[in-house]
Structures are given as structure tokens and as C-alpha cells.
Short mmCIF file of C-alpha atoms in Angstrom, two decimals:
data_model
loop_
_atom_site.label_atom_id
_atom_site.label_comp_id
_atom_site.label_asym_id
_atom_site.label_seq_id
_atom_site.Cartn_x
_atom_site.Cartn_y
_atom_site.Cartn_z
CA UNK I 1 100.10 110.02 93.15
CA UNK I 2 96.73 108.41 93.15
CA UNK I 3 96.16 105.87 90.41
CA UNK I 4 93.23 105.98 88.06
CA UNK I 5 90.44 103.83 89.44
CA UNK I 6 89.79 100.53 87.77
CA UNK I 7 86.66 98.46 87.54
CA UNK I 8 87.08 95.15 89.29
CA UNK I 9 86.26 92.05 87.25
CA UNK I 10 82.93 90.74 88.45
CA UNK I 11 81.61 87.21 88.69
CA UNK I 12 77.86 86.93 89.12
CA UNK I 13 76.39 83.61 90.23
CA UNK I 14 73.16 82.23 91.60
CA UNK I 15 72.93 80.99 95.14
CA UNK I 16 73.84 77.32 95.26
CA UNK I 17 76.07 77.43 92.20
CA UNK I 18 79.77 76.69 92.37
CA UNK I 19 82.05 79.68 91.82
CA UNK I 20 85.52 79.72 90.34
CA UNK I 21 87.71 82.77 90.74
CA UNK I 22 90.96 82.90 88.85
CA UNK I 23 94.24 84.65 89.43
CA UNK I 24 97.40 84.87 87.35
CA UNK I 25 100.50 85.53 89.37
CA UNK I 26 103.68 87.01 88.03
CA UNK I 27 106.63 85.82 90.04
CA UNK I 28 107.81 82.29 89.35
CA UNK I 29 109.84 82.47 92.57
CA UNK I 30 106.69 82.72 94.70
CA UNK I 31 106.28 79.67 96.91
CA UNK I 32 103.32 80.64 99.05
CA UNK I 33 99.89 81.79 97.93
CA UNK I 34 96.86 82.97 99.81
CA UNK I 35 93.27 83.83 99.00
CA UNK I 36 91.59 86.63 100.91
CA UNK I 37 87.99 87.78 101.07
CA UNK I 38 87.29 91.46 101.59
CA UNK I 39 83.87 92.81 102.37
CA UNK I 40 83.08 96.46 101.81
CA UNK I 41 84.79 98.73 104.32
CA UNK I 42 86.63 95.89 106.05
CA UNK I 43 90.08 94.40 106.08
CA UNK I 44 90.95 91.22 104.17
CA UNK I 45 89.96 87.94 105.72
CA UNK I 46 92.08 84.82 105.25
CA UNK I 47 90.32 82.05 103.34
CA UNK I 48 92.87 79.44 102.37
CA UNK I 49 96.53 79.16 101.48
CA UNK I 50 98.73 76.80 99.52
CA UNK I 51 102.44 76.20 99.22
CA UNK I 52 104.18 75.61 95.94
CA UNK I 53 104.88 71.96 96.74
CA UNK I 54 101.14 71.30 96.44
CA UNK I 55 98.73 71.70 93.54
CA UNK I 56 95.47 71.42 95.44
CA UNK I 57 94.24 72.15 98.91
CA UNK I 58 90.74 71.89 100.28
CA UNK I 59 89.01 73.68 103.08
CA UNK I 60 85.41 73.97 104.12
CA UNK I 61 83.48 74.66 100.89
CA UNK I 62 86.64 76.09 99.29
CA UNK I 63 89.37 74.57 97.18
CA UNK I 64 92.51 76.24 95.90
CA UNK I 65 94.25 74.94 92.81
CA UNK I 66 97.79 75.91 91.86
CA UNK I 67 99.27 75.46 88.40
CA UNK I 68 102.89 76.52 88.57
CA UNK I 69 103.52 75.77 84.91
CA UNK I 70 101.27 78.59 83.79
CA UNK I 71 101.46 80.58 87.04
CA UNK I 72 97.75 80.30 87.69
CA UNK I 73 95.80 80.08 90.91
CA UNK I 74 92.11 79.46 91.32
CA UNK I 75 89.63 79.51 94.16
CA UNK I 76 86.60 77.29 93.96
CA UNK I 77 83.65 77.95 96.24
CA UNK I 78 81.07 75.20 96.47
CA UNK I 79 77.37 75.94 96.95
CA UNK I 80 77.90 79.69 96.89
CA UNK I 81 75.84 81.66 99.38
CA UNK I 82 74.81 85.34 99.47
CA UNK I 83 77.23 85.80 102.36
CA UNK I 84 80.06 84.92 99.99
CA UNK I 85 79.48 88.17 98.10
CA UNK I 86 82.70 90.16 98.45
CA UNK I 87 85.92 91.01 96.64
CA UNK I 88 88.41 88.16 96.50
CA UNK I 89 92.16 88.74 96.25
CA UNK I 90 94.94 86.32 95.64
CA UNK I 91 98.34 87.12 97.11
CA UNK I 92 101.82 85.73 96.52
CA UNK I 93 104.94 86.06 98.60
CA UNK I 94 107.42 86.55 95.77
CA UNK I 95 109.67 83.84 97.15
CA UNK I 96 111.46 86.43 99.17
CA UNK I 97 113.69 84.99 101.83
CA UNK I 98 113.43 87.93 104.20
CA UNK I 99 112.33 86.16 107.34
CA UNK I 100 108.79 87.43 106.96
CA UNK I 101 106.11 87.19 104.31
CA UNK I 102 105.96 90.24 102.06
CA UNK I 103 102.78 89.81 100.08
CA UNK I 104 101.91 91.06 96.62
CA UNK I 105 98.19 91.25 96.00
CA UNK I 106 96.38 90.59 92.75
CA UNK I 107 93.85 92.98 91.30
CA UNK I 108 90.82 91.31 92.85
CA UNK I 109 87.52 89.86 91.63
CA UNK I 110 84.10 90.91 92.86
CA UNK I 111 81.77 87.99 93.50
CA UNK I 112 78.05 88.80 93.43
CA UNK I 113 75.71 86.07 94.62
CA UNK I 114 72.05 86.51 93.92
CA UNK I 115 69.42 84.58 95.88
CA UNK H 1 92.77 84.27 118.40
CA UNK H 2 95.13 86.42 116.28
CA UNK H 3 93.04 89.58 116.31
CA UNK H 4 94.34 92.86 114.96
CA UNK H 5 92.60 96.14 115.70
CA UNK H 6 92.95 99.59 114.20
CA UNK H 7 92.02 102.93 115.62
CA UNK H 8 90.32 105.02 114.49
CA UNK H 9 88.10 103.18 112.05
CA UNK H 10 87.51 106.40 110.18
CA UNK H 11 88.84 109.94 110.41
CA UNK H 12 88.25 113.21 108.61
CA UNK H 13 90.93 115.86 108.78
CA UNK H 14 91.78 119.14 107.13
CA UNK H 15 94.58 119.63 104.63
CA UNK H 16 97.89 120.31 106.28
CA UNK H 17 97.15 118.50 109.51
CA UNK H 18 98.62 115.20 110.67
CA UNK H 19 96.73 112.05 111.51
CA UNK H 20 97.89 109.07 113.53
CA UNK H 21 96.51 105.58 112.97
CA UNK H 22 97.15 102.82 115.49
CA UNK H 23 97.46 99.12 114.76
CA UNK H 24 97.41 96.66 117.64
CA UNK H 25 97.76 92.90 117.86
CA UNK H 26 95.40 92.05 120.69
CA UNK H 27 96.26 88.48 121.60
CA UNK H 28 99.68 87.81 120.14
CA UNK H 29 103.06 89.43 119.76
CA UNK H 30 103.66 90.71 116.27
CA UNK H 31 107.25 90.39 115.14
CA UNK H 32 106.47 92.23 111.94
CA UNK H 33 103.71 94.62 110.98
CA UNK H 34 102.77 95.85 107.55
CA UNK H 35 100.95 98.94 106.34
CA UNK H 36 98.90 98.95 103.16
CA UNK H 37 96.80 101.53 101.41
CA UNK H 38 93.86 100.79 99.19
CA UNK H 39 92.11 103.16 96.81
CA UNK H 40 88.49 102.49 95.83
CA UNK H 41 88.03 99.45 93.61
CA UNK H 42 91.74 98.75 93.70
CA UNK H 43 93.98 96.23 95.35
CA UNK H 44 96.07 96.57 98.46
CA UNK H 45 99.43 98.20 97.95
CA UNK H 46 102.15 97.62 100.51
CA UNK H 47 103.52 100.87 101.87
CA UNK H 48 106.02 99.70 104.44
CA UNK H 49 107.17 96.87 106.67
CA UNK H 50 108.10 97.45 110.27
CA UNK H 51 109.85 95.32 112.85
CA UNK H 52 109.68 96.14 116.52
CA UNK H 53 112.50 98.39 117.62
CA UNK H 54 113.90 99.09 114.18
CA UNK H 55 113.22 101.54 111.39
CA UNK H 56 110.50 100.73 108.91
CA UNK H 57 111.34 99.64 105.39
CA UNK H 58 109.38 101.61 102.83
CA UNK H 59 108.31 100.45 99.40
CA UNK H 60 109.51 102.31 96.36
CA UNK H 61 107.58 105.52 95.83
CA UNK H 62 106.36 105.83 99.42
CA UNK H 63 107.64 108.96 101.15
CA UNK H 64 109.04 107.99 104.53
CA UNK H 65 108.92 111.57 105.80
CA UNK H 66 105.25 111.82 104.96
CA UNK H 67 104.18 108.43 106.29
CA UNK H 68 105.90 108.03 109.63
CA UNK H 69 105.83 104.54 111.08
CA UNK H 70 106.68 103.72 114.66
CA UNK H 71 106.70 100.12 115.86
CA UNK H 72 107.19 100.82 119.53
CA UNK H 73 106.30 97.42 120.93
CA UNK H 74 105.44 93.90 119.86
CA UNK H 75 101.74 94.77 119.94
CA UNK H 76 101.61 98.32 118.58
CA UNK H 77 102.55 100.06 115.36
CA UNK H 78 101.47 103.55 114.38
CA UNK H 79 101.24 105.25 111.01
CA UNK H 80 101.24 109.04 111.01
CA UNK H 81 100.22 110.82 107.84
CA UNK H 82 101.92 114.18 108.07
CA UNK H 83 100.74 117.33 106.33
CA UNK H 84 97.83 115.44 104.84
CA UNK H 85 96.47 116.36 101.43
CA UNK H 86 93.23 115.28 99.72
CA UNK H 87 95.18 112.79 97.59
CA UNK H 88 96.13 110.99 100.81
CA UNK H 89 92.48 110.09 101.27
CA UNK H 90 92.39 106.32 101.20
CA UNK H 91 91.70 103.15 103.16
CA UNK H 92 94.72 102.27 105.29
CA UNK H 93 95.06 98.68 106.44
CA UNK H 94 97.62 97.14 108.73
CA UNK H 95 98.53 93.52 109.19
CA UNK H 96 100.60 91.69 111.73
CA UNK H 97 102.68 88.57 111.51
CA UNK H 98 103.66 86.37 114.43
CA UNK H 99 100.51 84.66 115.52
CA UNK H 100 99.83 80.99 115.93
CA UNK H 101 100.43 80.31 112.25
CA UNK H 102 103.94 81.47 111.55
CA UNK H 103 104.17 83.79 108.55
CA UNK H 104 100.42 84.25 108.28
CA UNK H 105 99.43 87.88 108.21
CA UNK H 106 96.41 88.89 110.25
CA UNK H 107 94.71 91.98 108.94
CA UNK H 108 93.13 94.82 110.81
CA UNK H 109 89.71 96.19 109.88
CA UNK H 110 91.16 99.25 108.15
CA UNK H 111 90.98 103.01 108.68
CA UNK H 112 89.17 105.26 106.24
CA UNK H 113 90.99 108.60 105.97
CA UNK H 114 89.31 111.53 104.30
CA UNK H 115 91.27 114.75 103.90
CA UNK H 116 89.21 117.84 103.14
#
């Protein structure tokens, strides 16, 4: 049946600030992690990914940090812009050797950027 | 490249009717497609995984007779919600794997289903 709705954690920042969004994952067997951005009424958009043999990966204005010891993932957004306002999800693959990536999504964080 | 489309983008139907949602990979062949549902302010929950030409694999708790999945070709998968009820109202999102970046899932824009 339908689950009870939950309030998403929200991070509010000013335009130009750096944002850090955190995610705790559950499966120590996961070896591939992805951050997605989802705007209202749209599908998730790939931001950046990281494999478990790395602890940091940088993209354009974004950095993902992976701490396998404590099963923690973070997304850093530099010089946050109003267009970055969205819900951000982390996803893990559960380390499943199925021939395809079966993703498990985190609960999500809403990022609100004020001008 | 690696564009996934869904049709329709939104649909309203009456209780008891069936609704079909299409998911297409426009510029690549999708070896695997996934169907998710998302309730308001919640995360994406995987419903089923489908490979072209074979039966879909459903997640625990998802009724396969209610959510019929057909992966007829390498570019098309359909999800049919049969005998829809108001509690089936949700945002349904598909994704496809098999583009330029192996194992990356490319997501469709989603379909908003409202059952009255």
C-alpha cells in the first residue's frame, strides 16, 4: 500500500555559497554510487558517480566524497546557483553481480538556493 | 545522446480501468529497463527490471499481475497498470541501461498517473 508521506530534509543556502549534501548508505557490498538531481515533476538527472576504489571524484562545480569506513557519501556543490534548487538523491548498486546495475535510492535532500 | 522518453507525461483515469505507459530509448539500444514509482516527497522505489525478450523480474511486494511489463524490443518497454485504483496514483519513472556509458541508467521524464 501507499506509504505515509515523509518530509524531505532540506538544506537552504544563499546563492554563491558552497553546499554539502550527505548520504548514509546501508550496504557495505555496494561498489558503485551515483548522485542524481531531480527537479519537480521530472525524472532524475545524473550528476556524478564514483566507484568504491576511489574516495573522491570531481566534476564541474561538483565533488563526490566516499568514506567506505563509515558508509558515507557526500556531494559538494561549489558556488551554488538558484538553478541548483532541486531534490538530490544518492543511489548505490548493492554490489549485486547481476550483469546490470540495480540501484537503491536514498531518501533525498531538498536543496533551496535563495538569490 | 542517451535520451529516454515516456508517454504519456500525465494521465488521469477512472478506477477499474487500465493504463499503459511507454518507455523508449531514443538513440541507443537498452539491454535492460527499469520501472520505478515515486510517491510525493519520497524516494524512487524500484518496481521491476526487464530485459528484452524475457519476463520482467519484480521486486518484493509488487504485484506482477497488476503491473504488467512488456519489453518487446531493445528500445521499448511498457508498463500497464491494470484495474487501477486511487492508491495507484503516483509518479512512474522508467530508466534504461545500455547507452554509451555501460551500466549507467538513463532516466525518462516520468509519467504522473492520477486515478479518480
